[in-house]
Coordinates of C-alpha atoms in Angstrom, one line a residue:
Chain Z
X22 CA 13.9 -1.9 9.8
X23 CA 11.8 1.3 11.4
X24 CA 9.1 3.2 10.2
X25 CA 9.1 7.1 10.6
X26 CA 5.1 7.2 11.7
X27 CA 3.0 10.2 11.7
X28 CA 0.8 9.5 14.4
X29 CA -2.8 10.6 13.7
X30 CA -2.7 11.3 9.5
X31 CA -4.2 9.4 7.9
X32 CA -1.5 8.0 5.5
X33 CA 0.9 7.0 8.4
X34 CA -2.6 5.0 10.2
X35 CA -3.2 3.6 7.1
X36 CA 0.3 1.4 7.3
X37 CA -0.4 0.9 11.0
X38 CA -3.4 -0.8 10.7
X39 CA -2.2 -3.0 7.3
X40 CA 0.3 -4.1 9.6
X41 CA -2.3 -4.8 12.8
X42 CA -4.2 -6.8 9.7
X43 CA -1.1 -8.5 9.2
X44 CA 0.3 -8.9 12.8
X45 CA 3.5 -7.5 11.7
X46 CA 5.3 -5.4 14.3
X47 CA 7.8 -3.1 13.2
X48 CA 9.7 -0.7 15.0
X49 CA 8.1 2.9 14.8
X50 CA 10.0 6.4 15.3
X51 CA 7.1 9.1 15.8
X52 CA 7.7 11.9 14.1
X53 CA 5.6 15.2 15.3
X54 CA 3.6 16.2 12.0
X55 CA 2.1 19.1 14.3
X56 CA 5.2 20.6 14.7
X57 CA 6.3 20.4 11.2
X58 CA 8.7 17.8 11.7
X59 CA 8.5 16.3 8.9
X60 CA 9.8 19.1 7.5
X61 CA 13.2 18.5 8.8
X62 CA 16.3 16.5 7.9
X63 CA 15.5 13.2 9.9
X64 CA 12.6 13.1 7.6
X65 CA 13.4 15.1 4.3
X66 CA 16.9 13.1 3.8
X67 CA 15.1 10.3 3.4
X68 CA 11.8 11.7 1.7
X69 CA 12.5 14.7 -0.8
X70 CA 8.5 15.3 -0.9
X71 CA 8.7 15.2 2.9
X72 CA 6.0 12.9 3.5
X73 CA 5.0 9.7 6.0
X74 CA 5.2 7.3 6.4
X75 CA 9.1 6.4 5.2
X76 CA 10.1 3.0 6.0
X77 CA 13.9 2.3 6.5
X78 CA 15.1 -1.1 6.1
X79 CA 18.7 -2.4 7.2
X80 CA 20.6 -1.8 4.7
X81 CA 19.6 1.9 4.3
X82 CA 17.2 1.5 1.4
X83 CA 14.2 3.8 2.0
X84 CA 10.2 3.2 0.8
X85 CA 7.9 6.2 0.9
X86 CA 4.1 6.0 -0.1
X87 CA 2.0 4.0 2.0
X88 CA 0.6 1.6 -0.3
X89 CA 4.3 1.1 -1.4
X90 CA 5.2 0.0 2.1
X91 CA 2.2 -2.1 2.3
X92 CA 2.8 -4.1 -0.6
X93 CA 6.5 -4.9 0.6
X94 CA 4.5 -6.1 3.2
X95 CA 2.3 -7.9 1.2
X96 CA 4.7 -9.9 -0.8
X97 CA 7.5 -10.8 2.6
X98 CA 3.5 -11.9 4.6
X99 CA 1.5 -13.0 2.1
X100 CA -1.4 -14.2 4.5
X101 CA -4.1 -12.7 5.3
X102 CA -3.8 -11.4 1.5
X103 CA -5.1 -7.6 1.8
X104 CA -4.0 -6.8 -1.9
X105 CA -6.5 -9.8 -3.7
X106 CA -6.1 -13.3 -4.5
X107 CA -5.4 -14.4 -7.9
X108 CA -5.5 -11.9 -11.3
X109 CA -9.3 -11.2 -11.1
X110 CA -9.3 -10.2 -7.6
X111 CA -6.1 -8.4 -7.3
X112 CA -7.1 -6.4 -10.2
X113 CA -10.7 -6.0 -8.1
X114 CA -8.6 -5.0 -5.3
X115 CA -6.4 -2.3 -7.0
X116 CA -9.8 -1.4 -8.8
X117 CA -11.5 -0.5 -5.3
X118 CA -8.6 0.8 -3.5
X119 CA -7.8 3.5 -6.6
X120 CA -11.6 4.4 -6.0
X121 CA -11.8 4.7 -2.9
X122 CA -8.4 6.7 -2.8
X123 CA -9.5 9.1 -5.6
X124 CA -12.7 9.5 -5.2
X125 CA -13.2 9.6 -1.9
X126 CA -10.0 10.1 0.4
X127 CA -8.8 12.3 -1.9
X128 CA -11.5 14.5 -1.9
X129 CA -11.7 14.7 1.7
X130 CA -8.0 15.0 2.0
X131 CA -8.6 18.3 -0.6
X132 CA -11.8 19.6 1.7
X133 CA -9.4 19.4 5.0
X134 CA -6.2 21.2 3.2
X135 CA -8.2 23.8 1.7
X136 CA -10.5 25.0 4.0
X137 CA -9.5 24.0 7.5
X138 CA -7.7 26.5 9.4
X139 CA -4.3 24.5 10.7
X140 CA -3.5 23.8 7.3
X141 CA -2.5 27.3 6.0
X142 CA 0.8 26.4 6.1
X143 CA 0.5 23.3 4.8
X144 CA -1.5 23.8 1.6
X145 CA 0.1 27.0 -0.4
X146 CA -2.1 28.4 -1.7
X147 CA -5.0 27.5 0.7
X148 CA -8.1 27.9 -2.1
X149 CA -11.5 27.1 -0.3
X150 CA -14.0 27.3 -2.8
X151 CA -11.5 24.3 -4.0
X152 CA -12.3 22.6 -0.9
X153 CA -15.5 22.9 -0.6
X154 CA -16.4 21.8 -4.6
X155 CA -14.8 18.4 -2.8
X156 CA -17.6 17.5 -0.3
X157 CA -20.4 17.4 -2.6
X158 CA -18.2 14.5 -4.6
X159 CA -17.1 12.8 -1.5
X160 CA -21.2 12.4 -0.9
X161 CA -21.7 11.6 -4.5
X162 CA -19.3 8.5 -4.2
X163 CA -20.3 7.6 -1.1
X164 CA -24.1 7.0 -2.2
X165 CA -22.1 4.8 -5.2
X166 CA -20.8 2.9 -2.8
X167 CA -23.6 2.8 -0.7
X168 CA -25.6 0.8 -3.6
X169 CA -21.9 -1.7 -4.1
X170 CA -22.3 -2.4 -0.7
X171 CA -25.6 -4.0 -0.4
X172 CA -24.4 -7.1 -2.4
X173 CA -21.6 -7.8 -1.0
X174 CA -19.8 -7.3 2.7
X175 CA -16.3 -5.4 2.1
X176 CA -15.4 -3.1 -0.4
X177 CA -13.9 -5.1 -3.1
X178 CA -15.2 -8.8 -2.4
X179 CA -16.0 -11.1 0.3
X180 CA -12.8 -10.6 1.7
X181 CA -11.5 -7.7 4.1
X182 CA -8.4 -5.6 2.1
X183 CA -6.5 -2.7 1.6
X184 CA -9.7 -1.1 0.1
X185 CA -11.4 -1.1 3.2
X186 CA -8.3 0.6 5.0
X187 CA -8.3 2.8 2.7
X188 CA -11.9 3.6 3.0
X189 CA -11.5 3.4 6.9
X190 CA -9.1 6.4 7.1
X191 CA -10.9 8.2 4.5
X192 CA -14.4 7.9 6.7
X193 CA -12.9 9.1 9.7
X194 CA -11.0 11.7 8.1
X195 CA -14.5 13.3 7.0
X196 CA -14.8 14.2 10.9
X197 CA -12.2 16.9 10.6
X198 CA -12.8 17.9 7.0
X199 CA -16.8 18.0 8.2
X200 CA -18.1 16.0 5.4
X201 CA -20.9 13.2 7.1
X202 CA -21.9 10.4 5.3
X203 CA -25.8 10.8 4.7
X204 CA -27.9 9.2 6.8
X205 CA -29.5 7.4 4.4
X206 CA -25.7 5.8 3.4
X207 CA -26.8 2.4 5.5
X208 CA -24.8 0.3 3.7
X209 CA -22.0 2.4 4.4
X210 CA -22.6 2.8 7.7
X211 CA -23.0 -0.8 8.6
X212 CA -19.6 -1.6 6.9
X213 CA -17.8 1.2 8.5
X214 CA -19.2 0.2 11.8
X215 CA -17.7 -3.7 11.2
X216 CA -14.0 -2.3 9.6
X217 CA -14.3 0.2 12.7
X218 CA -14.8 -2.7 15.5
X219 CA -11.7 -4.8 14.3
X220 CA -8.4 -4.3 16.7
X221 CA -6.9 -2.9 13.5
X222 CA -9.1 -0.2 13.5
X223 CA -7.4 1.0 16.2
X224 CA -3.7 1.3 15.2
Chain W
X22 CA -13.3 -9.8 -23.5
X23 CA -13.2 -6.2 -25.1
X24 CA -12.0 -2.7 -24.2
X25 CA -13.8 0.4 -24.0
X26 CA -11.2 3.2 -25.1
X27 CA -10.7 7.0 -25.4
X28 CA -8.8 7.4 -27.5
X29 CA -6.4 10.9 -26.8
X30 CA -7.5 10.7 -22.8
X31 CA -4.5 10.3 -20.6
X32 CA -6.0 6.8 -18.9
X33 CA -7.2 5.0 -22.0
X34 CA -3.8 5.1 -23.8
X35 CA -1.7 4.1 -20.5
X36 CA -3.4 1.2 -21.0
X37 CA -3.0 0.7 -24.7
X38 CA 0.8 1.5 -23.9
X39 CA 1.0 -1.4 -21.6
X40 CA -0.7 -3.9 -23.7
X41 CA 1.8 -2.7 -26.4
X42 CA 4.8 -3.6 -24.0
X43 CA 3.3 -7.0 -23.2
X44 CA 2.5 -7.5 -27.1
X45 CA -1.3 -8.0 -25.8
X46 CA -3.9 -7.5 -28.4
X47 CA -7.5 -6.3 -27.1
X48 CA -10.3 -5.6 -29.1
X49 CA -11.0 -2.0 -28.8
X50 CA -14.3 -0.6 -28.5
X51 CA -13.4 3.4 -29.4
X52 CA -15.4 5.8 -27.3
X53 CA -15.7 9.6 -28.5
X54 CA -15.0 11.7 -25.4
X55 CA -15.2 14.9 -27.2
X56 CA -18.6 14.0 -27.9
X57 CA -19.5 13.2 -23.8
X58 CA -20.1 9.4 -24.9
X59 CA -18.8 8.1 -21.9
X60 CA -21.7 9.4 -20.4
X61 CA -24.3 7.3 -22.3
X62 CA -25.5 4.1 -21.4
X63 CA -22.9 1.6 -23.3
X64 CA -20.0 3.1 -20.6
X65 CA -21.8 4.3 -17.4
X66 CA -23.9 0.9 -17.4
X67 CA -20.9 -0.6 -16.8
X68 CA -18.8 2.2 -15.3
X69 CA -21.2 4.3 -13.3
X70 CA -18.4 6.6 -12.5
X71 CA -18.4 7.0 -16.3
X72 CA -14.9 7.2 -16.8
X73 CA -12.3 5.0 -19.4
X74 CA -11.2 2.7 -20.1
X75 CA -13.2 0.1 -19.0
X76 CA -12.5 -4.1 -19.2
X77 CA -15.5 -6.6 -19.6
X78 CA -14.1 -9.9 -19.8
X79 CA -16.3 -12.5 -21.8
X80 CA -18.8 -13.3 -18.6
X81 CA -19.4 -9.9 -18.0
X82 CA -17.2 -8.9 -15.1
X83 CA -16.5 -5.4 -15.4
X84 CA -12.6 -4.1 -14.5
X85 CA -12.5 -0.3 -14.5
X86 CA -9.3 1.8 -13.3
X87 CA -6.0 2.2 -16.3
X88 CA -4.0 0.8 -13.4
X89 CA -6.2 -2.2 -12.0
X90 CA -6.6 -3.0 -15.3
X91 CA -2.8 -3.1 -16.0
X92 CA -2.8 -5.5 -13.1
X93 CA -4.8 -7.8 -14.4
X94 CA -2.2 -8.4 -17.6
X95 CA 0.0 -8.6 -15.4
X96 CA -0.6 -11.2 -13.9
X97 CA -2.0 -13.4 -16.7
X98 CA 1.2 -12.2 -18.6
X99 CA 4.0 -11.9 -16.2
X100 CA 7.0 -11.2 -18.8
X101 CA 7.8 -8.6 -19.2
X102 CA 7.3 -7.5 -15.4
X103 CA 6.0 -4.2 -15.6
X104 CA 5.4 -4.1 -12.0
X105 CA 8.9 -5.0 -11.1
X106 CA 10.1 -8.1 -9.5
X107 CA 10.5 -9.0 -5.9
X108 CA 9.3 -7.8 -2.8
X109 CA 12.0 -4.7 -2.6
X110 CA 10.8 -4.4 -6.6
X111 CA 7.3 -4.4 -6.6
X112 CA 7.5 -2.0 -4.2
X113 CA 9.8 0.5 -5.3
X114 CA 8.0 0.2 -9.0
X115 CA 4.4 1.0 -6.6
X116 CA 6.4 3.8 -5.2
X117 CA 7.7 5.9 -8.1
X118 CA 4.2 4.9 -9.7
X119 CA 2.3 6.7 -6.7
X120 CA 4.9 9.4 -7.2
X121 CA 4.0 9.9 -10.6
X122 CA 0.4 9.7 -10.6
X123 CA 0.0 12.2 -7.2
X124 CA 2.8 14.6 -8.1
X125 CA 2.8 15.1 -12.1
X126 CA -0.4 13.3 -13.6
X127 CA -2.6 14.1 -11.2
X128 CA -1.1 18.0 -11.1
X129 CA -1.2 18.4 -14.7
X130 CA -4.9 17.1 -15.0
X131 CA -6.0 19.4 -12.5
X132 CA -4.1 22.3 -14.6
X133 CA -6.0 21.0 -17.6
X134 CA -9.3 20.6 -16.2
X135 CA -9.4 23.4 -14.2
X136 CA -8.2 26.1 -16.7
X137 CA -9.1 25.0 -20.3
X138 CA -12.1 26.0 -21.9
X139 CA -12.5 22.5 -23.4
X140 CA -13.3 21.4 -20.0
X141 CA -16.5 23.8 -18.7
X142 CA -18.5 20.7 -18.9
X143 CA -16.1 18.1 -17.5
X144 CA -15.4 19.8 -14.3
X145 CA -18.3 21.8 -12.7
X146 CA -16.7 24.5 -11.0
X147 CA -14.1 25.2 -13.3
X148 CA -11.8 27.0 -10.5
X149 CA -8.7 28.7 -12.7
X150 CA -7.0 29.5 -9.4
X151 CA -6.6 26.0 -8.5
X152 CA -6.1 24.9 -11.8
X153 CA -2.8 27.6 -12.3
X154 CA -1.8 26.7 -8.4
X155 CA -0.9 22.9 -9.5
X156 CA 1.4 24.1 -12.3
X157 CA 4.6 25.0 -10.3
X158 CA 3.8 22.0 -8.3
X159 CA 4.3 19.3 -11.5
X160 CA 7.4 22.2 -12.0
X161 CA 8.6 21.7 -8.7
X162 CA 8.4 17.6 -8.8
X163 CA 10.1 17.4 -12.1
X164 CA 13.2 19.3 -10.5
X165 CA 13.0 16.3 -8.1
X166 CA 12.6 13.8 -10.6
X167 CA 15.6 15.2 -12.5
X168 CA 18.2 14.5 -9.3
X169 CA 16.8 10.6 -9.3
X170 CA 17.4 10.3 -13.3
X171 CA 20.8 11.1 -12.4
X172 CA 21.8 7.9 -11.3
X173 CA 19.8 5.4 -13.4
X174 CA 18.1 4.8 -16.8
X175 CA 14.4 4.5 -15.8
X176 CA 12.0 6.2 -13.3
X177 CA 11.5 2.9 -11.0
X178 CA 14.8 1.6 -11.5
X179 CA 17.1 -0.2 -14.6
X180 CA 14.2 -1.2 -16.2
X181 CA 11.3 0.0 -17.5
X182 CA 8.0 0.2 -15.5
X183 CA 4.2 1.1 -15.7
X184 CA 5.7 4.0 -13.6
X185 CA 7.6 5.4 -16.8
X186 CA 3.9 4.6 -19.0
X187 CA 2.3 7.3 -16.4
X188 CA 5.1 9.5 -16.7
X189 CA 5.3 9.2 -20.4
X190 CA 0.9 10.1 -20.3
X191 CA 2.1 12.6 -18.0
X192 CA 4.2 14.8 -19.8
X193 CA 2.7 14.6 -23.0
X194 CA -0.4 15.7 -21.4
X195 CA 1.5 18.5 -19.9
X196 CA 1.8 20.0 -23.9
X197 CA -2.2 20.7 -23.9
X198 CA -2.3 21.8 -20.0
X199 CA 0.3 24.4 -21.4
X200 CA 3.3 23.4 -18.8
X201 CA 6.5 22.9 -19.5
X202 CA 9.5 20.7 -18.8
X203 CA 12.4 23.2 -17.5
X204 CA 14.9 23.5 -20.0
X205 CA 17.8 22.8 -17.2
X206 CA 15.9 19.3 -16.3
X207 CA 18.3 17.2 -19.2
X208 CA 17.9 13.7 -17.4
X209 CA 13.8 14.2 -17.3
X210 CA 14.3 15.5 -21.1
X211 CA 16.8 12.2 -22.0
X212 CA 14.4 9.9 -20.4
X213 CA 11.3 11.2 -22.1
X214 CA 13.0 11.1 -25.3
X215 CA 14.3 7.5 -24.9
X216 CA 9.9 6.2 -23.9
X217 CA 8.8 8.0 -26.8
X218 CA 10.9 6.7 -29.0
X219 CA 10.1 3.1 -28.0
X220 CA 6.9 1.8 -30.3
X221 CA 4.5 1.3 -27.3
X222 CA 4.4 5.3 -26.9
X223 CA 2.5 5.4 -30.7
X224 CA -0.5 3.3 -29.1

């Protein structure tokens, strides 16, 4: 198999460090998301929607979406689990990572598309009073999770998971989309700082 | 355990589709969203994002999210798999269900949020332009949809998935967010005739 990786994004590092959690090595072929690559057949043959990661197994059969990939993953390497163990915490699992994915990566994602300059030809049409209604509800979650956090020492449980990978990438996104988290976040802070110092962090 | 619902709203019946599938019976606790109920105590004590539905099982443990929730069934009540089966499975039934939620629900909410009068209060700012620029997006991704319902019966696959529930939630919302299904997209319009015929889609 080979995984058509897109290098800084944060979809593509999302895989890479699930698979850093997982100590999976898979064969990567960069593809140059500066340079619009993705927009060209290597990658839109195998993604319509012309998005990475793609994974390409063997036989030819293709998996977009990066939480796809990583549950493929998931159920081929079931330990460490990253998706939940048992109903209950799977369920708290997918429960954390949809949070953290629409409530927080999503609005940075939105913040970086439609205000930042590079992305003009990206996001059609770029709207920033769109992207700047985002920050304030990035901040508003965050100060949510800031109060989960003090119970408890990862985002869904006990446990490290895909929640936290997802809430990894979405943090450090917030550098080039110029959200911070408020100072007064230190829960958030202190868990960011822990996800951050893993080797996986820096896949 | 007992579930908070609401009624019309996109996420509360995805769920009560599901459970229909699974021939699951949940007590229902109906919620008036048209009346901002979900913002009073009985939901955001246990929701704090104040969204539905919302899961408390009989010791109190709070699930929240239509698809986490889902999950959970799912697991106590594997047959019929509505997450698909197998590693390749699973994760072909995670990718078209990303698909759908980021390129048609997610496209038609905004559309409805941002543009309906209904919504002044649900989404503060009410940007219009944002709210029209998501419109030829769901357009564009049910052209793309149409090609893949070419060659098989269901969105995920040969059988149906919780990715065809968030389709079916999809499109019907699309009748309220004023978009329409092109009249040249026959496989989408075959498909979404054969889930709305099944009994789950009255639920």
């Amino acid at each position: 198999m080979k995984l058509f990786d897109g290098g800084r994004a944060p979809n593509p590092r999302r895989v890479r460090v699930f698979l850093a959690e997982k100590g999976i090595a898979v064969p990567l072929v960069p593809i140059d998301m500066g340079a619009l690559e993705h927009r060209k057949q290597s990658v839109s043959s195998r993604n319509p929607l012309q998005r990475l990661p793609v994974l390409e197994l063997d036989d030819g059969t293709i998996l977009t979406e990066s939480v796809a990939i990583c549950r493929y993953f998931e159920e081929l390497h079931p330990e460490p689990a990253l998706f939940g163990r048992g109903a209950l915490g799977k369920a708290q699992v997918e429960m954390w990572q949809r949070r953290m994915e629409f409530n927080l990566l999503s609005c940075v994602a939105q913040a970086f598309r439609h205000i930042h300059p590079a992305m003009k030809e990206w996001e059609i049409p770029q709207i920033p009073e769109w992207g700047e209604a985002n920050k304030p509800k990035a901040v508003e979650f965050l100060r949510l999770l800031d109060d989960e956090l003090g119970n408890r020492e990862f985002i869904a449980g006990d446990s490290y998971s895909i929640a936290d990978i997802t809430g990894l990438i979405a943090i450090d996104f917030m550098k080039p989309a110029r959200i911070k988290v408020p100072d007064e976040c230190a829960n958030v802070l202190r868990w960011h700082q822990a996800v951050s110092s893993r080797p996986s962090a820096a896949a």
